[in-house]
Short mmCIF file of C-alpha atoms and ligand atoms in Angstrom, two decimals:
data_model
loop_
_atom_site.label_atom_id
_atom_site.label_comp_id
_atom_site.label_asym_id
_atom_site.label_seq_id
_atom_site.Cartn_x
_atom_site.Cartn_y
_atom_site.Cartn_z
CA UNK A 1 -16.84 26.11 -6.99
CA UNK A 2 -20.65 25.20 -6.58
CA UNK A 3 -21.67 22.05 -5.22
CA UNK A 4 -23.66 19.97 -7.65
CA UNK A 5 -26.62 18.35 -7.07
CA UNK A 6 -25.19 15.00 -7.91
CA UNK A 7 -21.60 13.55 -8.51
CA UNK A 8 -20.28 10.01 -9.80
CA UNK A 9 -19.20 7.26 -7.28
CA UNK A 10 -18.04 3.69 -8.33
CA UNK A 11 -20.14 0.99 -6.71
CA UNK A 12 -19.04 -3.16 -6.84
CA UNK A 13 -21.28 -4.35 -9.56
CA UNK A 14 -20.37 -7.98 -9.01
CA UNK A 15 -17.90 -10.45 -7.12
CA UNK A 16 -14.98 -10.75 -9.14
CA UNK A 17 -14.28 -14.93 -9.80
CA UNK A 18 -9.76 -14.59 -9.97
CA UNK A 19 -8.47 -11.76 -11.56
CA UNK A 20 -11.20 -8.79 -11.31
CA UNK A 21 -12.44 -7.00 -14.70
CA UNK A 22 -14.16 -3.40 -15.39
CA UNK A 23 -17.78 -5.31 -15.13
CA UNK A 24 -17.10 -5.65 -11.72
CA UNK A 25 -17.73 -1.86 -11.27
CA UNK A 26 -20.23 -0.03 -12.28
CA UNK A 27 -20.04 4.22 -12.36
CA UNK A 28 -23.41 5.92 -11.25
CA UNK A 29 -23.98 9.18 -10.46
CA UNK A 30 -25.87 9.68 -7.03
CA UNK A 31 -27.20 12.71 -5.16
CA UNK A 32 -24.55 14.64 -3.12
CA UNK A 33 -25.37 14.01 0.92
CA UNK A 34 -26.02 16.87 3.07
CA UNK A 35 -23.78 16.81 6.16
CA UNK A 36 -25.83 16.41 9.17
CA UNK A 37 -24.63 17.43 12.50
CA UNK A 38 -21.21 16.39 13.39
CA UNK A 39 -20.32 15.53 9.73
CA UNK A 40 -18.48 17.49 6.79
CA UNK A 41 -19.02 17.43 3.34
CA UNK A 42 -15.80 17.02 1.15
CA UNK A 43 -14.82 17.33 -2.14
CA UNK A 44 -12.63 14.57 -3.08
CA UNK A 45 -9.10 15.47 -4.81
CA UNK A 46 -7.29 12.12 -4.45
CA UNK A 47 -7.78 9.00 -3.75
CA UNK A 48 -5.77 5.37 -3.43
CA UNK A 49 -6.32 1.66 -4.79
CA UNK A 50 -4.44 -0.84 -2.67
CA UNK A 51 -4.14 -4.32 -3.10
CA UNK A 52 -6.27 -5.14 0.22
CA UNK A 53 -9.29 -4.09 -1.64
CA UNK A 54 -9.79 -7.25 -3.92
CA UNK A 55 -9.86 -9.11 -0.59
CA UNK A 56 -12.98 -6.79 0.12
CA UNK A 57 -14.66 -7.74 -3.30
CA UNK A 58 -15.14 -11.45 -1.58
CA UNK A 59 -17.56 -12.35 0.43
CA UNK A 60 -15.75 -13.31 3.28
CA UNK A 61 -14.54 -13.08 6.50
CA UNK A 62 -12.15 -10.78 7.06
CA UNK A 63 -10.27 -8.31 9.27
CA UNK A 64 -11.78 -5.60 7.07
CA UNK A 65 -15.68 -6.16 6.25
CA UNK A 66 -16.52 -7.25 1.73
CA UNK A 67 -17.98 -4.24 -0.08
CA UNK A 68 -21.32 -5.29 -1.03
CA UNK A 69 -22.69 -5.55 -4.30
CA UNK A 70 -24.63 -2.40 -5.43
CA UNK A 71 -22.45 -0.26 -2.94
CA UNK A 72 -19.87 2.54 -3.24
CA UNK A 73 -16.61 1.16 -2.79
CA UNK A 74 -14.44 3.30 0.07
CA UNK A 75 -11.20 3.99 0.71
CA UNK A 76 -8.16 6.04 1.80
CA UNK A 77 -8.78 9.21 -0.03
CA UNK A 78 -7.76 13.36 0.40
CA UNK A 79 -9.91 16.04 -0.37
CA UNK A 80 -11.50 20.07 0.43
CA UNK A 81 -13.88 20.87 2.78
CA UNK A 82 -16.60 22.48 1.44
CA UNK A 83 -19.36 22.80 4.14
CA UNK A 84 -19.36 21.80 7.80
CA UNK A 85 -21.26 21.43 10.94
CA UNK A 86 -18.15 21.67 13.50
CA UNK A 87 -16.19 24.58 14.80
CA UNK A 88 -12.63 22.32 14.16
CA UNK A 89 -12.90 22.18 10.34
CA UNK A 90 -13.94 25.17 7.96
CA UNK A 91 -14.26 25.20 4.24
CA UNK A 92 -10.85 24.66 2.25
CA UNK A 93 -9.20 22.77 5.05
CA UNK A 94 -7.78 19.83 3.52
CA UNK A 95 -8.29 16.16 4.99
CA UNK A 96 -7.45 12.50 5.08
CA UNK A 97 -10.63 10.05 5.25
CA UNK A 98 -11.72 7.22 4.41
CA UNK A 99 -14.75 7.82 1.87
CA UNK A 100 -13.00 7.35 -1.39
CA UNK A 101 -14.29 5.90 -4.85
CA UNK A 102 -16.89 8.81 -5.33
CA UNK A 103 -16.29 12.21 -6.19
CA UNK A 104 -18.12 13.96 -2.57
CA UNK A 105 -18.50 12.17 0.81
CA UNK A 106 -20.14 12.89 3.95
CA UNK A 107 -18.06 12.18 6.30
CA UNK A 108 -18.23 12.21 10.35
CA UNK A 109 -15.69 14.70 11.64
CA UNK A 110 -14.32 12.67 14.31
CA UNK A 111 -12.86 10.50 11.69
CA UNK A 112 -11.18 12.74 9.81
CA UNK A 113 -7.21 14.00 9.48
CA UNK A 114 -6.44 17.41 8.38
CA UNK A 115 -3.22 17.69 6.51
CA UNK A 116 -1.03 20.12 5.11
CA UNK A 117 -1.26 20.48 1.47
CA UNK A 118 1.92 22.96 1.40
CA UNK A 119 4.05 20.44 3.38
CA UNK A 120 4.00 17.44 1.01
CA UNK A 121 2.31 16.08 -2.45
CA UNK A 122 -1.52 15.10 -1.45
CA UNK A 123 -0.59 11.86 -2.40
CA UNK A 124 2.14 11.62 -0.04
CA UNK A 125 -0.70 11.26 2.70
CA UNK A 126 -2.27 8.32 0.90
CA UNK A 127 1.27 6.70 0.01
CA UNK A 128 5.23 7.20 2.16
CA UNK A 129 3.45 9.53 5.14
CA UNK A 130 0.48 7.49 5.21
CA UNK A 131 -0.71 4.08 5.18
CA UNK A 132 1.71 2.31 3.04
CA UNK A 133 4.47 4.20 4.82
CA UNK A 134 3.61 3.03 8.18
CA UNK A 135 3.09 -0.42 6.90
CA UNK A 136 7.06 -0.37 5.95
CA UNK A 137 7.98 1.33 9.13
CA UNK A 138 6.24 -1.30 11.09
CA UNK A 139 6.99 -3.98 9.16
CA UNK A 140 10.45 -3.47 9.65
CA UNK A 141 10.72 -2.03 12.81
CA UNK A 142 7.99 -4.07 15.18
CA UNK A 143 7.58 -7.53 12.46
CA UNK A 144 10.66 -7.58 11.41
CA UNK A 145 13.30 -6.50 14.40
CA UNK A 146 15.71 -4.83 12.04
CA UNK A 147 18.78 -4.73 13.07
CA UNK A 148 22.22 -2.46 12.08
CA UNK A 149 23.86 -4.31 9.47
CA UNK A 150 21.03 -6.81 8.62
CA UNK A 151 20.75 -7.94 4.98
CA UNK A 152 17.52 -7.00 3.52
CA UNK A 153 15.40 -8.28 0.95
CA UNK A 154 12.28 -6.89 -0.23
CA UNK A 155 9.36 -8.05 -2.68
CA UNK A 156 7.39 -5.90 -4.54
CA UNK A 157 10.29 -3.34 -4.37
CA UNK A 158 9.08 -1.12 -6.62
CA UNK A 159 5.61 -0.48 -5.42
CA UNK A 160 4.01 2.07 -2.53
CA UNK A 161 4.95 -0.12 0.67
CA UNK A 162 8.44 -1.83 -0.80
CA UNK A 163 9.82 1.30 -2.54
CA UNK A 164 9.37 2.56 1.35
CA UNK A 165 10.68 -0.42 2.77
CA UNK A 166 13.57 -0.29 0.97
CA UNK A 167 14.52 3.03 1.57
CA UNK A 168 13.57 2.70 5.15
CA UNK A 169 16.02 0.05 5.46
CA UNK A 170 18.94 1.73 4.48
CA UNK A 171 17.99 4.33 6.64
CA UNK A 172 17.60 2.32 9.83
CA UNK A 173 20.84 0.77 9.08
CA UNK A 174 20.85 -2.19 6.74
CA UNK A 175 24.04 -3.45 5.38
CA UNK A 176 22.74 -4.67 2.21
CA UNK A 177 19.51 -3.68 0.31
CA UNK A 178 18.05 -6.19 -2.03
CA UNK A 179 14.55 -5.46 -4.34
CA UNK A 180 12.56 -7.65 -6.58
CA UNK A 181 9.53 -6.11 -9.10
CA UNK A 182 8.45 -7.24 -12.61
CA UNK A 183 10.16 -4.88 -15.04
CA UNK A 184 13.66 -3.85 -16.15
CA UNK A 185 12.74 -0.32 -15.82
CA UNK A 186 11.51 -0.87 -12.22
CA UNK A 187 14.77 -2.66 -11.79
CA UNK A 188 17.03 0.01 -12.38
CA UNK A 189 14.66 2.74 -10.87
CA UNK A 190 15.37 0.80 -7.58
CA UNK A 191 19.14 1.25 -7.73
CA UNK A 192 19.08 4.35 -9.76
CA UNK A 193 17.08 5.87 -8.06
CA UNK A 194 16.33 4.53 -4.66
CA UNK A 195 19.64 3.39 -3.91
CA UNK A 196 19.17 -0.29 -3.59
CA UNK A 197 22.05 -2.26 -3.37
CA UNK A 198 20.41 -4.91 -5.88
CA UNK A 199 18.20 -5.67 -7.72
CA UNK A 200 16.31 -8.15 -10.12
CA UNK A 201 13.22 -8.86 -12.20
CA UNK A 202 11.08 -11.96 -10.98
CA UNK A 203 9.81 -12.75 -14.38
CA UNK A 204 13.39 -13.23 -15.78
CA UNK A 205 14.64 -16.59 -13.93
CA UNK A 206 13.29 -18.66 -10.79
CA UNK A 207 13.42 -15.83 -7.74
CA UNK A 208 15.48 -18.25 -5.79
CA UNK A 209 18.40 -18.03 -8.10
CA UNK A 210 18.45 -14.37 -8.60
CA UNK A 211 17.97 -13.90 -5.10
CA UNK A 212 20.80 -16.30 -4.23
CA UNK A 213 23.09 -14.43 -6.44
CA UNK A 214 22.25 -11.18 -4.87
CA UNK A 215 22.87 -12.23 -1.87
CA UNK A 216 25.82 -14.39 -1.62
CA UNK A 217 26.34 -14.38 1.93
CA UNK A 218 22.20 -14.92 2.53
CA UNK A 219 19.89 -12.71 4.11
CA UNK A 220 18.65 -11.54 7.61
CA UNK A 221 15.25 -9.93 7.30
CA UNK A 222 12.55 -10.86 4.16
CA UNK A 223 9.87 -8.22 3.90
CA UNK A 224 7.13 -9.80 1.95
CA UNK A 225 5.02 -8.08 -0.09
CA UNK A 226 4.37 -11.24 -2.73
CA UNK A 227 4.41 -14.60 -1.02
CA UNK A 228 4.37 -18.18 -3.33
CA UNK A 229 7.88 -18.31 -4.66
CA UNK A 230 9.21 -15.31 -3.05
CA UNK A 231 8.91 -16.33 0.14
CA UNK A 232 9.90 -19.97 -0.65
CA UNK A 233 13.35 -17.66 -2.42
CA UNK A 234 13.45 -15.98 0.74
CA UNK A 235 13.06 -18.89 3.26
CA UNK A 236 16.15 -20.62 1.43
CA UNK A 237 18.17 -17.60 1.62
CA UNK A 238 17.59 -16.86 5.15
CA UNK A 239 20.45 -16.82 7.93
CA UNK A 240 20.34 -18.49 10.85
CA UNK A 241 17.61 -16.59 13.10
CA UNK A 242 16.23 -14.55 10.37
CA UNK A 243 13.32 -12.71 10.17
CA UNK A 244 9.90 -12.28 7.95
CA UNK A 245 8.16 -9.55 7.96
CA UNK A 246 4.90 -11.20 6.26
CA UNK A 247 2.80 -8.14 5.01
CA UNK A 248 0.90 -9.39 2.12
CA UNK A 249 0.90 -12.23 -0.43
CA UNK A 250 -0.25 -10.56 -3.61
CA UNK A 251 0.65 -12.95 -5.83
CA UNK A 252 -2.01 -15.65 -4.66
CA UNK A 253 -4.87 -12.54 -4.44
CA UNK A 254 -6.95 -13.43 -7.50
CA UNK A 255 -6.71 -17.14 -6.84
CA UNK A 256 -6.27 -18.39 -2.73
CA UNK A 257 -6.86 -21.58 -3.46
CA UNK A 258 -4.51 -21.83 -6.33
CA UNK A 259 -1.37 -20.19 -4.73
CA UNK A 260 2.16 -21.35 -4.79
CA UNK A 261 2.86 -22.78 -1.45
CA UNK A 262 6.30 -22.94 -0.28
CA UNK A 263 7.78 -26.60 0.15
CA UNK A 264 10.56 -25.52 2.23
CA UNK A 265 8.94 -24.80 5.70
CA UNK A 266 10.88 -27.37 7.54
CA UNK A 267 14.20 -25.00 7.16
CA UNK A 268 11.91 -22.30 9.74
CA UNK A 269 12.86 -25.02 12.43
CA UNK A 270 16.63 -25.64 11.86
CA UNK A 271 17.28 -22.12 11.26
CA UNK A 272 15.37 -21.07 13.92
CA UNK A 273 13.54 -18.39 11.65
CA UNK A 274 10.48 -15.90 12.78
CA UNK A 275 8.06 -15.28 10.22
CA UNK A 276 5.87 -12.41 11.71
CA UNK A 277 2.34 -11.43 10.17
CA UNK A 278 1.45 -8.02 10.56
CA UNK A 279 -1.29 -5.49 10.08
CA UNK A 280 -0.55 -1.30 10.13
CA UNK A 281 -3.51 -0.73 12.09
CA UNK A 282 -2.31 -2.99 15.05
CA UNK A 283 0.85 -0.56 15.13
CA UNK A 284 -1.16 3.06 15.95
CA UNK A 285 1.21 3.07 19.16
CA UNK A 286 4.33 3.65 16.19
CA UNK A 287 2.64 6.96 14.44
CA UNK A 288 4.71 9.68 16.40
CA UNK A 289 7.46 8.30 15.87
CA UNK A 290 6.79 7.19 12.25
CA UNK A 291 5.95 10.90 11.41
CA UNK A 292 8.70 12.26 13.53
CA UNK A 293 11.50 10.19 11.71
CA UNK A 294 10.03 9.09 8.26
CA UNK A 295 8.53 12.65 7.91
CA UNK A 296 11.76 14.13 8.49
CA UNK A 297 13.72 12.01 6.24
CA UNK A 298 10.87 13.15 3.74
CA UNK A 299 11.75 16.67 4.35
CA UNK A 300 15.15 16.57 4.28
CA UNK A 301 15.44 14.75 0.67
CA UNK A 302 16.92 11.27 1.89
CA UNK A 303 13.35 9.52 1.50
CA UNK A 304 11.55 9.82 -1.91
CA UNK A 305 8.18 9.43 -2.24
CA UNK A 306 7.37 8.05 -5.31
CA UNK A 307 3.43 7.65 -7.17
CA UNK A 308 1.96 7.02 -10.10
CA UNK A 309 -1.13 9.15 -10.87
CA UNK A 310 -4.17 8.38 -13.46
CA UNK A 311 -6.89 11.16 -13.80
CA UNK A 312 -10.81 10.94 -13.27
CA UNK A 313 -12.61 8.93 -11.14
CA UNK A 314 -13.60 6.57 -14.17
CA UNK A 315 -10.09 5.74 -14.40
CA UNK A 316 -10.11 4.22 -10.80
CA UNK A 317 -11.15 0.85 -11.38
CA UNK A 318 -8.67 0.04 -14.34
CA UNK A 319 -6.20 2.06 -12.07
CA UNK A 320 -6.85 -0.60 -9.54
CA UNK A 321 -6.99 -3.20 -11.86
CA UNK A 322 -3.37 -2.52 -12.59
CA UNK A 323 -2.16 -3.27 -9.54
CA UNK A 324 -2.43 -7.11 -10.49
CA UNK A 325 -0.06 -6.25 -13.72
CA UNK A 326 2.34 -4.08 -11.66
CA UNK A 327 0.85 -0.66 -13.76
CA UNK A 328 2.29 1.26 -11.06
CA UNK A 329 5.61 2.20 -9.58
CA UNK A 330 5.26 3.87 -6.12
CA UNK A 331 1.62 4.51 -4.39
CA UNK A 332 -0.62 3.91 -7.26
CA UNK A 333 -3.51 7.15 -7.11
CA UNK A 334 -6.35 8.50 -8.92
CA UNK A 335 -7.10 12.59 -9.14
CA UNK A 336 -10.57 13.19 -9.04
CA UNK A 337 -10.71 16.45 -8.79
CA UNK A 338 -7.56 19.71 -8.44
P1 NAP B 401 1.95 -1.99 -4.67
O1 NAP B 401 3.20 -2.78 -4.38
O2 NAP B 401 2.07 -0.54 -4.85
O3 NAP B 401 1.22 -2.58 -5.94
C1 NAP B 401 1.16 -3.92 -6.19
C2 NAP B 401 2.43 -4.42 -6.93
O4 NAP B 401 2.52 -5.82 -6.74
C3 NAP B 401 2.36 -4.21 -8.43
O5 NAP B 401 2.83 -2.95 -8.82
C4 NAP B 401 3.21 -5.35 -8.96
O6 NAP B 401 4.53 -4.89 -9.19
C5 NAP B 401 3.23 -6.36 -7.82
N1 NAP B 401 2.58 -7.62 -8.21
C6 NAP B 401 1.32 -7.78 -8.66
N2 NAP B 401 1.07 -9.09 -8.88
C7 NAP B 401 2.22 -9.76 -8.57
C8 NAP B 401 2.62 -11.12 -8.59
N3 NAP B 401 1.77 -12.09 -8.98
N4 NAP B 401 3.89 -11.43 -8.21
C9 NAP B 401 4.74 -10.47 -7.81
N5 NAP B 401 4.42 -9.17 -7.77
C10 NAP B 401 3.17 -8.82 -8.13
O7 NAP B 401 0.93 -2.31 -3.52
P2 NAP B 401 1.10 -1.92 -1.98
O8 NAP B 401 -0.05 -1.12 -1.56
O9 NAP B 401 2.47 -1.39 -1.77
O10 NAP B 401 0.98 -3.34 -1.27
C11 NAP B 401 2.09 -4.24 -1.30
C12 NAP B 401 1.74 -5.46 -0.45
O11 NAP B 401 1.57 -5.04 0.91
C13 NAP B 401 0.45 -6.13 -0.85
O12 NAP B 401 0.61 -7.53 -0.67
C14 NAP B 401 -0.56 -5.60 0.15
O13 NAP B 401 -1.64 -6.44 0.33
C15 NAP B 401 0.32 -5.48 1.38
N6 NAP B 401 -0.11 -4.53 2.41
C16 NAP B 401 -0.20 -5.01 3.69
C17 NAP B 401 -0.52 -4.15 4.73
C18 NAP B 401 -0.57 -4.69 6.14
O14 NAP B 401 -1.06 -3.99 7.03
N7 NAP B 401 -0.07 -5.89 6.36
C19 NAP B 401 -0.80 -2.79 4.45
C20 NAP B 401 -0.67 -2.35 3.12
C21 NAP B 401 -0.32 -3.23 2.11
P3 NAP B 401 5.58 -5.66 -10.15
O15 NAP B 401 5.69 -4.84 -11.39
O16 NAP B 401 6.82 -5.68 -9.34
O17 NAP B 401 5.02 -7.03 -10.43
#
């Protein structure tokens, strides 16, 4: 395949005020970079939208810096080589970077993962063997503490970090398996498919009172993926000396100031709870043994990995868009390019 001369990227038009639209982004086409020394040119296949990234259309301080307005967006992303500068990756070698949101990127070798495209779905590296996947792993191992017989409920079940979590905890030797997402279908996929003990949809009655029906005799470890009334659910179902793993509140996203705030904090004293906040990049030091055990379980069929995929880069932003209204079930990915 020729390189051409230019190729699209998507670029944050404007700062999204609550829930983001498609004027936020704009789609441009833009000349394609020549590596310079030390850098490879790759042709993107796949990339991710994840949740984090509508923190990064705000202006704000963060522990990941805003995109800026009139700016490619980037983020987790596979794709070819198709020229380089280095002796360590030739054309066709496939890699992990962090130049998403355009269709080629120039990016500097040292930064770069090579992966195996015959050992797992692309996607796999974006979703249960990469980021998300360690997020569950560390969650529940390092925020969490899990422990052999714990019960475990997780929010956002369904999606590219719970639908990992979930299965993770089974694997590590929960007693009990609980999931919450926002659809019947997602619902039974979790049991049907994933092998969740329970399960229930949040927008059918208050979370608390599913939950407490799930789990009659309460639960040990809450892996949050959804904050407000989830973790308010999860904070009156806890056990003595349970455990939060606290790894993102997307419910409150398009609207901080607006969030549900749970009124029940005083019960983190008498029960002597933890709630832990964690970030995957803090947990590097967990990677070999993450890929060891999580990419074993992959290959031996008791993990799934599970993604939705939407094709073209102009899909991207209402692919991340979606996110908000739970369009996905698994790692939520776009295909540029095959
Ligand atoms: P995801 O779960 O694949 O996608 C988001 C899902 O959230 C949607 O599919 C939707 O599913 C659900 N959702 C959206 N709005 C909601 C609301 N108001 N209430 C309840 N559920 C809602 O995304 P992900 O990448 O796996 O991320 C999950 C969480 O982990 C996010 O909070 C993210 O920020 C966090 N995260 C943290 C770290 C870390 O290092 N701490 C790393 C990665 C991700 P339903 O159909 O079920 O509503």
């Amino acid at each position: 395949m020729t390189t051409p001369a230019t190729a699209l990227e998507v670029r944050l038009a404007s700062r999204p005020d609550g829930l983001p639209t498609l004027d936020n982004f704009e789609i441009a086409e833009a000349p394609v970079p020549t590596p310079a020394p030390g850098q490879v040119l790759v042709r993107n296949l796949i990339m991710s939208v994840d949740p984090y990234m509508r923190g990064r259309m705000r202006d704000a301080k963060s522990y990941v810096p805003p995109f800026q307005v009139g700016q490619p967006l980037d983020g987790g992303a596979v794709g070819e080589v198709v020229s380089s500068t280095v002796d360590s990756l030739r054309p066709g070698d496939v890699v992990l970077h962090f130049l998403g949101w355009r269709e080629y990127a120039v990016v500097d070798a040292a930064t770069v993962t090579k992966v195996d495209p015959d050992a797992a779905p692309l996607g796999a590296y974006l979703g249960t063997l990469g980021m998300p996947g360690m997020t569950a792993y560390a969650g529940l191992t390092a925020a969490a503490g899990l422990r052999e017989g714990d019960v475990v409920f997780v929010s956002g079940a369904a999606g590219a970090v719970g639908s990992v979590a979930g299965q993770l905890a089974q694997l590590l030797g929960a007693s009990r398996v609980i999931g919450s997402a926002g659809s019947a279908e997602k619902v039974r996929h979790l049991v049907d498919d994933l092998g969740f003990d329970a399960a229930f949809n949040y927008k059918d009655a208050p979370v608390g009172e599913q939950l407490a029906a799930a789990a009659p005799d309460g639960i040990d470890v809450y892996f949050d993926n959804v904050g407000g009334e989830h973790l308010e659910a999860a904070i009156d179902s806890m056990n003595p000396h349970g455990r939060i793993a606290a790894c993102g509140m997307i419910s409150g996203y398009n609207d901080p100031a607006g969030a549900y705030r749970p009124g029940n904090l005083m019960k983190i004293v008498g029960w002597r709870l933890r709630i832990q906040g964690f970030l995957v990049r803090d947990h590097d030091d967990l990677r070999p043994e993450f890929e060891r055990r999580v990419g074993g379980w992959l290959r031996e069929g008791k993990l799934r990995h599970e993604e939705t995929i939407v094709d073209g880069i102009r899909s991207a932003p209402t692919a991340f868009l979606d996110l908000f209204t739970g369009g996905n079930t698994g790692k939520m990915l776009v295909r540029i390019s095959s």
